[in-house]
């Protein structure tokens, strides 16, 4: 499972404050904590600062890369901001994200084309949010075929089928899960990834819903997640679900996590 640490996101008050104060040490600490907790990529998002987003994203990339050896997931809907951050990123970044929305597609495709960048392909088009499994598969088909045709190896593509709130429509949970299954079955070598927090929007005990949904998605083949790696219960649920899904030979990673004390609450 590819773990993308979500905490350096300006929608969080402490992060917005650290960005505005240019407090590199505060950002570095959150980057190091996530890396130590098992994040493969560190997501950076400055989307709440229109006009200043590109400059702040660059600073976040520099700050994260000075603090850890992990690459960044550059999280923005703005192709120009992504391009600016990418220009100073060392190593192989993950672009979060391209979509079928024309502006985004037209401007990001030349940036990822023929590179070894990883890319999240969001199941979104100018027609709006997909609802059914079929809506998502059609968009995924256009995204994956278009990317592969333009020299992006299928192994570098993570399709995000887009999680929507369970509180809005009783079908949204299973539609997402069945889309993961269909996408993984339809394209050999493809990956899927998502953020989870939307599933529990408007409901109490959100972390319970989020980690239960994560386990269900892993059973359908989900192999990438934008999560809080400091959430021990979420990380333990991921480790358990991967073992139970047969994606952990001899349960080696499960046993290793157990021996490292990561599967149970810290001893009192
Ligand atoms: N798909 C893709 N990218 C995404 C999302 C997605 N990027 C943004 C978002 N969704 C995922 N990132 C976040 C970042 C922070 C939070 C939620 C999603 C958040 N965190 C809690 C907080 O600040 O209180 C802390 C986490 C916790 O307590 O567990 O709100 O869907 N491609």
Coordinates of C-alpha atoms and ligand atoms in Angstrom, one line a residue:
X1 CA 0.0 0.0 0.0
X2 CA 1.4 3.4 -1.0
X3 CA 0.9 5.7 2.0
X4 CA 0.6 9.4 1.2
X5 CA 0.8 11.5 4.4
X6 CA -2.0 14.2 4.3
X7 CA -1.1 16.5 7.2
X8 CA 0.7 19.3 5.3
X9 CA -2.5 20.7 4.0
X10 CA -3.3 24.4 4.4
X11 CA -6.9 23.6 5.1
X12 CA -5.6 22.7 8.6
X13 CA -5.3 25.7 10.8
X14 CA -1.8 25.0 12.2
X15 CA -0.4 24.4 8.7
X16 CA -2.0 27.6 7.3
X17 CA -0.4 29.5 10.2
X18 CA 3.0 27.9 9.7
X19 CA 2.9 28.7 6.0
X20 CA 2.0 32.3 6.5
X21 CA 4.7 32.7 9.2
X22 CA 7.1 30.8 6.9
X23 CA 7.9 28.6 9.9
X24 CA 10.0 26.0 8.2
X25 CA 10.7 24.1 11.5
X26 CA 7.0 23.5 12.1
X27 CA 6.5 22.1 8.6
X28 CA 9.7 20.1 8.9
X29 CA 8.5 18.5 12.1
X30 CA 5.2 17.4 10.5
X31 CA 7.1 16.0 7.5
X32 CA 9.5 14.0 9.7
X33 CA 6.7 12.7 11.9
X34 CA 4.8 11.4 8.9
X35 CA 8.0 9.9 7.3
X36 CA 8.8 8.1 10.6
X37 CA 5.2 6.8 10.8
X38 CA 5.5 5.2 7.3
X39 CA 4.5 7.8 4.7
X40 CA 6.0 7.0 1.3
X41 CA 5.1 10.4 0.0
X42 CA 4.4 13.7 1.8
X43 CA 1.4 15.5 0.4
X44 CA 1.8 19.3 0.1
X45 CA -1.3 21.5 -0.4
X46 CA -1.5 25.3 -0.2
X47 CA -4.8 25.5 -2.0
X48 CA -6.4 28.0 0.4
X49 CA -4.0 30.8 -0.8
X50 CA -5.2 31.8 -4.2
X51 CA -2.6 33.9 -6.0
X52 CA 0.1 32.8 -3.5
X53 CA -0.4 29.0 -4.0
X54 CA 2.5 28.4 -6.4
X55 CA 5.1 30.3 -4.2
X56 CA 3.9 28.5 -1.1
X57 CA 3.9 25.1 -2.7
X58 CA 7.5 25.6 -3.8
X59 CA 8.5 26.6 -0.3
X60 CA 6.6 23.5 1.1
X61 CA 8.5 21.2 -1.3
X62 CA 11.9 22.7 -0.3
X63 CA 11.1 22.6 3.3
X64 CA 9.9 18.9 3.2
X65 CA 12.8 17.8 1.2
X66 CA 15.3 19.5 3.5
X67 CA 13.7 17.6 6.4
X68 CA 13.1 14.1 5.0
X69 CA 14.2 11.7 2.2
X70 CA 10.6 11.3 1.1
X71 CA 9.3 12.7 -2.2
X72 CA 6.3 14.9 -2.3
X73 CA 2.7 14.5 -3.6
X74 CA 2.1 17.9 -5.1
X75 CA -1.6 18.5 -4.4
X76 CA -3.2 21.2 -6.4
X77 CA -5.9 21.7 -9.1
X78 CA -3.7 24.4 -10.7
X79 CA -1.3 23.1 -13.4
X80 CA 0.9 26.3 -13.1
X81 CA 1.3 25.8 -9.3
X82 CA 2.2 22.1 -9.9
X83 CA 4.7 23.0 -12.6
X84 CA 6.4 25.6 -10.3
X85 CA 6.7 23.1 -7.4
X86 CA 7.9 20.3 -9.7
X87 CA 10.7 22.5 -11.1
X88 CA 12.4 22.5 -7.7
X89 CA 11.5 19.0 -6.5
X90 CA 14.3 16.5 -6.3
X91 CA 13.6 12.9 -7.3
X92 CA 10.4 11.4 -8.5
X93 CA 7.3 13.3 -7.3
X94 CA 3.7 12.3 -7.4
X95 CA 1.3 14.7 -9.2
X96 CA -2.0 15.0 -7.3
X97 CA -3.8 15.3 -9.5
X98 CA -4.7 15.2 -13.2
X99 CA -8.3 14.8 -14.2
X100 CA -10.4 14.9 -17.4
X101 CA -11.4 18.5 -16.8
X102 CA -10.2 20.1 -20.0
X103 CA -8.0 22.8 -18.5
X104 CA -6.3 20.5 -16.1
X105 CA -5.9 17.7 -18.7
X106 CA -4.5 20.0 -21.4
X107 CA -2.0 21.7 -19.1
X108 CA -0.8 18.8 -17.1
X109 CA -0.5 16.2 -19.8
X110 CA 2.7 17.7 -21.3
X111 CA 4.2 17.9 -17.8
X112 CA 3.8 14.2 -17.1
X113 CA 4.2 12.9 -20.6
X114 CA 7.3 10.8 -21.1
X115 CA 8.4 11.2 -17.5
X116 CA 8.7 8.7 -14.6
X117 CA 6.5 10.9 -12.4
X118 CA 3.7 9.1 -10.5
X119 CA 0.3 10.6 -11.1
X120 CA -3.1 10.4 -9.4
X121 CA -5.8 10.5 -12.0
X122 CA -9.0 11.8 -10.5
X123 CA -12.3 10.5 -11.9
X124 CA -13.6 13.9 -12.6
X125 CA -14.6 15.6 -15.9
X126 CA -16.2 18.9 -16.9
X127 CA -19.6 17.0 -16.6
X128 CA -19.1 17.1 -12.8
X129 CA -18.8 14.5 -10.1
X130 CA -19.4 10.9 -11.2
X131 CA -22.0 9.0 -9.2
X132 CA -22.3 5.5 -10.6
X133 CA -19.6 2.8 -11.2
X134 CA -20.1 3.2 -14.9
X135 CA -19.6 7.0 -14.8
X136 CA -16.3 6.3 -13.1
X137 CA -15.2 3.6 -15.4
X138 CA -15.8 5.7 -18.5
X139 CA -13.7 8.6 -17.0
X140 CA -11.0 6.1 -15.9
X141 CA -10.9 4.6 -19.3
X142 CA -10.3 8.0 -21.0
X143 CA -7.7 9.0 -18.4
X144 CA -5.7 5.8 -18.4
X145 CA -5.8 5.4 -22.2
X146 CA -4.9 9.0 -22.7
X147 CA -2.0 8.9 -20.2
X148 CA -0.6 5.6 -21.5
X149 CA -0.8 6.9 -25.1
X150 CA 1.3 9.9 -24.0
X151 CA 4.1 7.9 -22.5
X152 CA 3.0 7.5 -18.9
X153 CA 3.6 3.9 -17.8
X154 CA 0.4 2.3 -16.5
X155 CA 2.3 1.3 -13.3
X156 CA 2.8 5.0 -12.5
X157 CA -1.0 5.8 -12.6
X158 CA -3.1 5.8 -9.5
X159 CA -6.8 6.2 -10.4
X160 CA -8.8 8.0 -7.7
X161 CA -12.5 7.1 -8.1
X162 CA -13.5 9.9 -5.8
X163 CA -15.0 9.2 -2.4
X164 CA -18.4 11.0 -1.7
X165 CA -20.3 11.4 1.6
X166 CA -22.3 8.4 2.7
X167 CA -24.6 10.9 4.5
X168 CA -25.7 12.3 1.1
X169 CA -26.6 9.1 -0.7
X170 CA -26.9 5.6 0.6
X171 CA -25.3 4.2 -2.6
X172 CA -22.1 6.3 -2.5
X173 CA -20.1 3.8 -0.4
X174 CA -20.6 0.8 -2.5
X175 CA -20.4 2.7 -5.8
X176 CA -16.9 3.8 -4.8
X177 CA -15.9 0.3 -3.7
X178 CA -17.2 -1.4 -6.8
X179 CA -15.5 1.2 -9.0
X180 CA -12.2 0.3 -7.3
X181 CA -12.8 -3.3 -8.1
X182 CA -13.8 -2.6 -11.7
X183 CA -10.8 -0.3 -12.3
X184 CA -8.3 -2.8 -10.9
X185 CA -9.8 -5.6 -13.0
X186 CA -10.0 -3.5 -16.2
X187 CA -6.5 -2.2 -16.6
X188 CA -3.5 -4.6 -16.0
X189 CA -0.9 -3.0 -13.8
X190 CA -3.0 0.0 -12.7
X191 CA -3.2 1.3 -9.2
X192 CA -6.0 3.1 -7.2
X193 CA -5.7 5.7 -4.5
X194 CA -8.0 7.9 -2.6
X195 CA -8.6 10.2 0.3
X196 CA -11.1 8.8 2.8
X197 CA -12.4 11.7 4.9
X198 CA -15.3 12.5 2.6
X199 CA -17.0 9.2 3.2
X200 CA -17.8 10.2 6.8
X201 CA -18.7 13.8 6.2
X202 CA -21.7 14.8 8.4
X203 CA -21.6 11.7 10.6
X204 CA -20.2 11.2 14.1
X205 CA -17.2 9.0 15.0
X206 CA -15.7 9.7 11.6
X207 CA -12.4 7.9 12.3
X208 CA -14.4 4.6 12.8
X209 CA -16.2 5.0 9.5
X210 CA -12.9 6.0 7.7
X211 CA -10.9 3.0 8.8
X212 CA -13.8 0.6 8.3
X213 CA -14.2 1.9 4.8
X214 CA -10.4 1.7 4.2
X215 CA -10.5 -2.1 5.1
X216 CA -13.5 -2.6 2.7
X217 CA -11.6 -0.7 -0.1
X218 CA -8.4 -2.8 0.5
X219 CA -10.6 -5.9 0.0
X220 CA -11.5 -4.5 -3.4
X221 CA -7.9 -3.9 -4.3
X222 CA -7.2 -0.3 -3.3
X223 CA -3.4 0.0 -3.1
X224 CA -2.8 3.7 -2.3
X225 CA -4.2 6.0 0.4
X226 CA -4.0 9.7 1.3
X227 CA -4.2 9.4 5.1
X228 CA -2.9 10.7 8.4
X229 CA 0.0 8.3 9.1
X230 CA 0.0 9.4 12.7
X231 CA -3.4 7.8 13.2
X232 CA -2.3 4.5 14.8
X233 CA -5.7 2.9 14.5
X234 CA -5.9 3.7 10.8
X235 CA -2.4 2.4 10.1
X236 CA -3.1 -0.8 12.1
X237 CA -6.3 -1.3 10.2
X238 CA -4.4 -1.0 6.9
X239 CA -1.8 -3.5 8.0
X240 CA -4.5 -5.9 9.1
X241 CA -6.6 -5.5 6.0
X242 CA -3.7 -6.1 3.7
X243 CA -2.8 -9.3 5.5
X244 CA -6.4 -10.5 5.4
X245 CA -6.6 -9.6 1.7
X246 CA -3.7 -11.9 1.0
X247 CA -1.3 -9.1 0.1
X248 CA 1.2 -9.8 2.8
X249 CA 3.0 -13.1 2.3
X250 CA 3.1 -15.2 5.5
X251 CA 1.7 -12.1 7.2
X252 CA 5.3 -10.9 7.5
X253 CA 4.5 -7.2 7.5
X254 CA 1.7 -7.8 10.0
X255 CA 4.0 -9.7 12.3
X256 CA 6.7 -7.0 11.9
X257 CA 4.2 -4.3 12.8
X258 CA 3.2 -6.3 15.9
X259 CA 6.8 -6.7 17.1
X260 CA 7.3 -3.0 16.6
X261 CA 4.3 -2.3 18.8
X262 CA 2.3 -0.7 16.0
X263 CA -0.8 -2.9 16.2
X264 CA -2.0 -2.2 19.7
X265 CA -2.4 0.9 21.9
X266 CA 0.9 2.0 23.4
X267 CA 1.5 0.3 26.8
X268 CA 0.3 2.5 29.7
Ligands
LIG1 N1 -8.1 12.7 -3.4 C1 -6.9 13.2 -3.8 N2 -6.3 14.2 -3.1 C2 -6.9 14.7 -2.0 C3 -8.1 14.2 -1.5 C4 -8.7 13.2 -2.2 N3 -6.3 15.8 -1.3 C5 -6.9 16.5 -0.3 C6 -7.8 15.5 0.6 N4 -8.6 14.7 -0.3 C7 -6.9 14.6 1.4 N5 -6.2 15.3 2.3 C8 -6.7 15.7 3.6 C9 -5.9 16.4 4.4 C10 -6.3 16.7 5.7 C11 -7.5 16.2 6.2 C12 -8.3 15.5 5.4 C13 -7.9 15.2 4.1 C14 -7.9 16.5 7.6 N6 -7.1 16.0 8.6 C15 -7.5 16.0 10.0 C16 -7.6 17.3 10.6 O1 -6.9 18.3 10.2 O2 -8.2 17.4 11.6 C17 -6.4 15.2 10.7 C18 -6.5 13.8 10.4 C19 -7.0 13.0 11.5 O3 -7.3 13.5 12.6 O4 -7.1 11.7 11.3 O5 -8.9 17.0 7.9 O6 -9.8 12.7 -1.8 N7 -6.4 12.7 -4.9

